[in-house]
Amino acid sequence: MRYASHSPDFPYDLSTMCYLEVAADGTVQSPPPDGVAGRVRSGDSRLYAVWPGKYRSDLFLIDDVDDYEKALGIQHDPVRTGLEDHEHRISWQLSADERNPGATYVFVDTTLDCGCEIKDLKAFARQAREQQLGWDVATTGGVSTSIRFGADGTRQGLTYTLRVRRKSLD
Ligand SMILES: [Zn+2]
């Protein structure tokens, strides 16, 4: 048996990852119903993952359910994501490079005035959707950043160029 915690950067959120919950009485459920981490912590269940590879698949025991929950966004992780669990203070404007402002998704230059950093775009997208902002941020294609300088030439922080669904900007 291999342990997920022994694999650095175990890809918990890989779309092809198959999770299995095995209860103490031998019942197997896949995907595991909500609350699996709690049942693992109390010793009522074990959680396994089948990580599919090209030539073979490997079975892992998910021995750190905190990692599992953080990676899947069930538990917020400010260190890994760079994002506090709060309403972000955001300034934004349509990107100067945006040539097609009528498109479904537009480029938006975004700064986080609250001091957060976007280290995990999916986590930011999840927050942006749920927060007052209400943005629908595209999570494919990555995100480009540029350093912003003040009028006196001092470094002020990062500007992220995000793709945001135009309708969600209103
Ligand atoms: Zn913030």
PDB file of C-alpha atoms and ligand atoms in Angstrom:
ATOM      1  CA  MET A   1       0.000   0.000   0.000  1.00  0.00           C
ATOM      2  CA  ARG A   2       1.244   3.443  -0.864  1.00  0.00           C
ATOM      3  CA  TYR A   3       0.478   6.534   1.175  1.00  0.00           C
ATOM      4  CA  ALA A   4      -0.643   9.759  -0.467  1.00  0.00           C
ATOM      5  CA  SER A   5       1.236  11.785   2.131  1.00  0.00           C
ATOM      6  CA  HIS A   6       4.504  10.198   0.926  1.00  0.00           C
ATOM      7  CA  SER A   7       3.993  11.574  -2.598  1.00  0.00           C
ATOM      8  CA  PRO A   8       4.905  15.240  -2.748  1.00  0.00           C
ATOM      9  CA  ASP A   9       2.258  17.158  -4.695  1.00  0.00           C
ATOM     10  CA  PHE A  10      -0.165  14.238  -4.769  1.00  0.00           C
ATOM     11  CA  PRO A  11      -2.697  15.458  -7.395  1.00  0.00           C
ATOM     12  CA  TYR A  12      -5.825  15.237  -5.262  1.00  0.00           C
ATOM     13  CA  ASP A  13      -7.859  17.324  -7.688  1.00  0.00           C
ATOM     14  CA  LEU A  14      -6.939  15.365 -10.820  1.00  0.00           C
ATOM     15  CA  SER A  15     -10.228  14.886 -12.663  1.00  0.00           C
ATOM     16  CA  THR A  16      -9.475  11.211 -13.362  1.00  0.00           C
ATOM     17  CA  MET A  17      -8.628  10.380  -9.737  1.00  0.00           C
ATOM     18  CA  CYS A  18     -11.000   7.734  -8.375  1.00  0.00           C
ATOM     19  CA  TYR A  19     -11.788   7.891  -4.648  1.00  0.00           C
ATOM     20  CA  LEU A  20     -13.131   4.967  -2.645  1.00  0.00           C
ATOM     21  CA  GLU A  21     -14.449   5.024   0.886  1.00  0.00           C
ATOM     22  CA  VAL A  22     -14.262   1.703   2.707  1.00  0.00           C
ATOM     23  CA  ALA A  23     -16.301   1.576   5.893  1.00  0.00           C
ATOM     24  CA  ALA A  24     -15.378  -0.562   8.898  1.00  0.00           C
ATOM     25  CA  ASP A  25     -18.070  -3.093   7.913  1.00  0.00           C
ATOM     26  CA  GLY A  26     -16.533  -3.423   4.424  1.00  0.00           C
ATOM     27  CA  THR A  27     -19.063  -1.269   2.559  1.00  0.00           C
ATOM     28  CA  VAL A  28     -17.407   0.448  -0.414  1.00  0.00           C
ATOM     29  CA  GLN A  29     -18.695   3.738  -1.813  1.00  0.00           C
ATOM     30  CA  SER A  30     -17.324   5.645  -4.769  1.00  0.00           C
ATOM     31  CA  PRO A  31     -17.336   8.563  -4.937  1.00  0.00           C
ATOM     32  CA  PRO A  32     -17.384   8.918  -1.148  1.00  0.00           C
ATOM     33  CA  PRO A  33     -20.449  10.739   0.203  1.00  0.00           C
ATOM     34  CA  ASP A  34     -19.991  14.144   1.851  1.00  0.00           C
ATOM     35  CA  GLY A  35     -18.282  14.117   5.213  1.00  0.00           C
ATOM     36  CA  VAL A  36     -15.797  11.364   4.426  1.00  0.00           C
ATOM     37  CA  ALA A  37     -12.922  13.204   6.132  1.00  0.00           C
ATOM     38  CA  GLY A  38     -14.846  13.227   9.399  1.00  0.00           C
ATOM     39  CA  ARG A  39     -15.514   9.482   9.170  1.00  0.00           C
ATOM     40  CA  VAL A  40     -11.820   8.851   8.455  1.00  0.00           C
ATOM     41  CA  ARG A  41     -10.808  10.974  11.461  1.00  0.00           C
ATOM     42  CA  SER A  42     -13.139   9.062  13.757  1.00  0.00           C
ATOM     43  CA  GLY A  43     -11.841   5.745  12.426  1.00  0.00           C
ATOM     44  CA  ASP A  44     -15.170   4.682  10.897  1.00  0.00           C
ATOM     45  CA  SER A  45     -13.831   4.628   7.333  1.00  0.00           C
ATOM     46  CA  ARG A  46     -10.711   4.525   5.264  1.00  0.00           C
ATOM     47  CA  LEU A  47     -10.271   6.607   2.155  1.00  0.00           C
ATOM     48  CA  TYR A  48      -8.396   5.304  -0.869  1.00  0.00           C
ATOM     49  CA  ALA A  49      -7.575   6.776  -4.255  1.00  0.00           C
ATOM     50  CA  VAL A  50      -6.814   5.088  -7.519  1.00  0.00           C
ATOM     51  CA  TRP A  51      -4.391   7.293  -9.441  1.00  0.00           C
ATOM     52  CA  PRO A  52      -4.707   6.285 -13.074  1.00  0.00           C
ATOM     53  CA  GLY A  53      -1.527   6.191 -15.100  1.00  0.00           C
ATOM     54  CA  LYS A  54      -0.870   5.504 -18.745  1.00  0.00           C
ATOM     55  CA  TYR A  55       0.214   1.878 -18.324  1.00  0.00           C
ATOM     56  CA  ARG A  56      -1.058   1.012 -14.867  1.00  0.00           C
ATOM     57  CA  SER A  57      -2.958   2.544 -11.998  1.00  0.00           C
ATOM     58  CA  ASP A  58      -1.816   2.809  -8.403  1.00  0.00           C
ATOM     59  CA  LEU A  59      -3.814   2.505  -5.223  1.00  0.00           C
ATOM     60  CA  PHE A  60      -3.095   4.987  -2.456  1.00  0.00           C
ATOM     61  CA  LEU A  61      -4.310   5.296   1.102  1.00  0.00           C
ATOM     62  CA  ILE A  62      -5.325   8.890   1.788  1.00  0.00           C
ATOM     63  CA  ASP A  63      -3.708   9.090   5.194  1.00  0.00           C
ATOM     64  CA  ASP A  64      -3.848  12.877   5.569  1.00  0.00           C
ATOM     65  CA  VAL A  65      -7.447  13.952   5.116  1.00  0.00           C
ATOM     66  CA  ASP A  66      -6.519  17.575   5.899  1.00  0.00           C
ATOM     67  CA  ASP A  67      -4.410  17.633   2.733  1.00  0.00           C
ATOM     68  CA  TYR A  68      -7.284  16.018   0.854  1.00  0.00           C
ATOM     69  CA  GLU A  69      -9.781  18.625   2.050  1.00  0.00           C
ATOM     70  CA  LYS A  70      -7.442  21.548   1.402  1.00  0.00           C
ATOM     71  CA  ALA A  71      -6.617  20.389  -2.118  1.00  0.00           C
ATOM     72  CA  LEU A  72     -10.286  19.971  -2.959  1.00  0.00           C
ATOM     73  CA  GLY A  73     -11.208  23.295  -1.391  1.00  0.00           C
ATOM     74  CA  ILE A  74     -13.372  21.683   1.308  1.00  0.00           C
ATOM     75  CA  GLN A  75     -11.002  23.190   3.869  1.00  0.00           C
ATOM     76  CA  HIS A  76      -9.437  26.544   3.098  1.00  0.00           C
ATOM     77  CA  ASP A  77      -5.624  26.690   3.051  1.00  0.00           C
ATOM     78  CA  PRO A  78      -4.240  30.260   3.158  1.00  0.00           C
ATOM     79  CA  VAL A  79      -0.611  29.108   2.869  1.00  0.00           C
ATOM     80  CA  ARG A  80      -0.952  26.985  -0.253  1.00  0.00           C
ATOM     81  CA  THR A  81      -3.438  29.274  -2.022  1.00  0.00           C
ATOM     82  CA  GLY A  82      -1.939  32.618  -0.927  1.00  0.00           C
ATOM     83  CA  LEU A  83      -5.502  33.683  -0.170  1.00  0.00           C
ATOM     84  CA  GLU A  84      -7.029  34.578   3.160  1.00  0.00           C
ATOM     85  CA  ASP A  85     -10.516  33.378   3.902  1.00  0.00           C
ATOM     86  CA  HIS A  86     -12.066  36.855   3.788  1.00  0.00           C
ATOM     87  CA  GLU A  87     -13.761  39.267   1.376  1.00  0.00           C
ATOM     88  CA  HIS A  88     -10.858  40.386  -0.824  1.00  0.00           C
ATOM     89  CA  ARG A  89     -10.413  44.064  -1.508  1.00  0.00           C
ATOM     90  CA  ILE A  90     -10.057  44.225  -5.257  1.00  0.00           C
ATOM     91  CA  SER A  91      -9.427  46.946  -7.828  1.00  0.00           C
ATOM     92  CA  TRP A  92      -9.820  46.079 -11.447  1.00  0.00           C
ATOM     93  CA  GLN A  93     -10.159  47.443 -14.948  1.00  0.00           C
ATOM     94  CA  LEU A  94     -10.555  45.923 -18.386  1.00  0.00           C
ATOM     95  CA  SER A  95      -7.112  45.054 -19.663  1.00  0.00           C
ATOM     96  CA  ALA A  96      -5.584  47.548 -22.097  1.00  0.00           C
ATOM     97  CA  ASP A  97      -4.798  44.543 -24.305  1.00  0.00           C
ATOM     98  CA  GLU A  98      -8.444  43.508 -24.500  1.00  0.00           C
ATOM     99  CA  ARG A  99      -9.267  43.726 -28.205  1.00  0.00           C
ATOM    100  CA  ASN A 100     -12.690  42.162 -28.042  1.00  0.00           C
ATOM    101  CA  PRO A 101     -14.616  43.634 -25.098  1.00  0.00           C
ATOM    102  CA  GLY A 102     -17.834  42.057 -26.374  1.00  0.00           C
ATOM    103  CA  ALA A 103     -16.547  38.489 -26.026  1.00  0.00           C
ATOM    104  CA  THR A 104     -17.984  36.044 -23.501  1.00  0.00           C
ATOM    105  CA  TYR A 105     -14.763  36.190 -21.472  1.00  0.00           C
ATOM    106  CA  VAL A 106     -12.695  39.371 -21.227  1.00  0.00           C
ATOM    107  CA  PHE A 107      -9.244  40.099 -19.812  1.00  0.00           C
ATOM    108  CA  VAL A 108      -9.403  41.996 -16.554  1.00  0.00           C
ATOM    109  CA  ASP A 109      -6.386  43.522 -14.791  1.00  0.00           C
ATOM    110  CA  THR A 110      -6.915  42.795 -11.132  1.00  0.00           C
ATOM    111  CA  THR A 111      -5.040  43.809  -8.004  1.00  0.00           C
ATOM    112  CA  LEU A 112      -5.667  42.440  -4.539  1.00  0.00           C
ATOM    113  CA  ASP A 113      -5.396  45.451  -2.262  1.00  0.00           C
ATOM    114  CA  CYS A 114      -5.908  43.227   0.785  1.00  0.00           C
ATOM    115  CA  GLY A 115      -2.405  41.785   0.332  1.00  0.00           C
ATOM    116  CA  CYS A 116      -3.441  38.310  -0.801  1.00  0.00           C
ATOM    117  CA  GLU A 117      -1.671  36.510  -3.639  1.00  0.00           C
ATOM    118  CA  ILE A 118      -3.234  34.223  -6.213  1.00  0.00           C
ATOM    119  CA  LYS A 119      -1.159  31.050  -5.932  1.00  0.00           C
ATOM    120  CA  ASP A 120      -4.088  28.802  -6.742  1.00  0.00           C
ATOM    121  CA  LEU A 121      -6.340  30.089  -9.493  1.00  0.00           C
ATOM    122  CA  LYS A 122      -9.077  27.520  -8.821  1.00  0.00           C
ATOM    123  CA  ALA A 123      -9.246  28.558  -5.178  1.00  0.00           C
ATOM    124  CA  PHE A 124      -9.443  32.233  -6.159  1.00  0.00           C
ATOM    125  CA  ALA A 125     -12.142  31.475  -8.748  1.00  0.00           C
ATOM    126  CA  ARG A 126     -14.177  29.661  -6.101  1.00  0.00           C
ATOM    127  CA  GLN A 127     -13.904  32.619  -3.718  1.00  0.00           C
ATOM    128  CA  ALA A 128     -14.574  35.230  -6.414  1.00  0.00           C
ATOM    129  CA  ARG A 129     -17.768  33.444  -7.395  1.00  0.00           C
ATOM    130  CA  GLU A 130     -19.037  33.233  -3.817  1.00  0.00           C
ATOM    131  CA  GLN A 131     -18.008  36.720  -2.733  1.00  0.00           C
ATOM    132  CA  GLN A 132     -19.752  40.024  -3.308  1.00  0.00           C
ATOM    133  CA  LEU A 133     -17.655  40.340  -6.448  1.00  0.00           C
ATOM    134  CA  GLY A 134     -19.608  37.475  -8.031  1.00  0.00           C
ATOM    135  CA  TRP A 135     -17.073  36.938 -10.791  1.00  0.00           C
ATOM    136  CA  ASP A 136     -16.969  33.875 -12.980  1.00  0.00           C
ATOM    137  CA  VAL A 137     -13.198  33.476 -13.508  1.00  0.00           C
ATOM    138  CA  ALA A 138     -11.898  31.073 -16.160  1.00  0.00           C
ATOM    139  CA  THR A 139      -9.487  28.558 -14.623  1.00  0.00           C
ATOM    140  CA  THR A 140      -8.002  27.229 -17.861  1.00  0.00           C
ATOM    141  CA  GLY A 141      -5.128  28.964 -19.610  1.00  0.00           C
ATOM    142  CA  GLY A 142      -3.490  30.156 -16.403  1.00  0.00           C
ATOM    143  CA  VAL A 143      -3.007  33.716 -15.324  1.00  0.00           C
ATOM    144  CA  SER A 144      -0.389  36.302 -16.238  1.00  0.00           C
ATOM    145  CA  THR A 145       1.020  38.734 -13.739  1.00  0.00           C
ATOM    146  CA  SER A 146       2.818  42.034 -13.961  1.00  0.00           C
ATOM    147  CA  ILE A 147       4.467  44.150 -11.302  1.00  0.00           C
ATOM    148  CA  ARG A 148       2.774  47.451 -10.629  1.00  0.00           C
ATOM    149  CA  PHE A 149       4.815  50.523  -9.712  1.00  0.00           C
ATOM    150  CA  GLY A 150       3.680  53.680  -8.034  1.00  0.00           C
ATOM    151  CA  ALA A 151       4.211  57.183  -9.432  1.00  0.00           C
ATOM    152  CA  ASP A 152       7.452  57.427  -7.433  1.00  0.00           C
ATOM    153  CA  GLY A 153       8.758  54.206  -8.948  1.00  0.00           C
ATOM    154  CA  THR A 154       8.317  52.012  -5.884  1.00  0.00           C
ATOM    155  CA  ARG A 155       7.025  48.508  -6.272  1.00  0.00           C
ATOM    156  CA  GLN A 156       3.388  48.343  -5.200  1.00  0.00           C
ATOM    157  CA  GLY A 157       2.378  44.783  -5.861  1.00  0.00           C
ATOM    158  CA  LEU A 158       1.146  42.429  -8.511  1.00  0.00           C
ATOM    159  CA  THR A 159      -1.502  42.864 -11.148  1.00  0.00           C
ATOM    160  CA  TYR A 160      -3.137  39.668 -12.339  1.00  0.00           C
ATOM    161  CA  THR A 161      -4.650  39.492 -15.789  1.00  0.00           C
ATOM    162  CA  LEU A 162      -7.618  37.171 -15.390  1.00  0.00           C
ATOM    163  CA  ARG A 163     -10.213  35.965 -17.857  1.00  0.00           C
ATOM    164  CA  VAL A 164     -13.614  36.789 -16.435  1.00  0.00           C
ATOM    165  CA  ARG A 165     -17.070  36.128 -17.876  1.00  0.00           C
ATOM    166  CA  ARG A 166     -18.166  39.553 -19.037  1.00  0.00           C
ATOM    167  CA  LYS A 167     -21.722  39.235 -17.715  1.00  0.00           C
ATOM    168  CA  SER A 168     -20.451  38.485 -14.218  1.00  0.00           C
ATOM    169  CA  LEU A 169     -18.617  41.837 -14.113  1.00  0.00           C
ATOM    170  CA  ASP A 170     -21.874  43.811 -14.023  1.00  0.00           C
TER     171      ASP A 170
HETATM  172 ZN    ZN B   1      -7.601  38.963   0.353  1.00  0.00          ZN
END
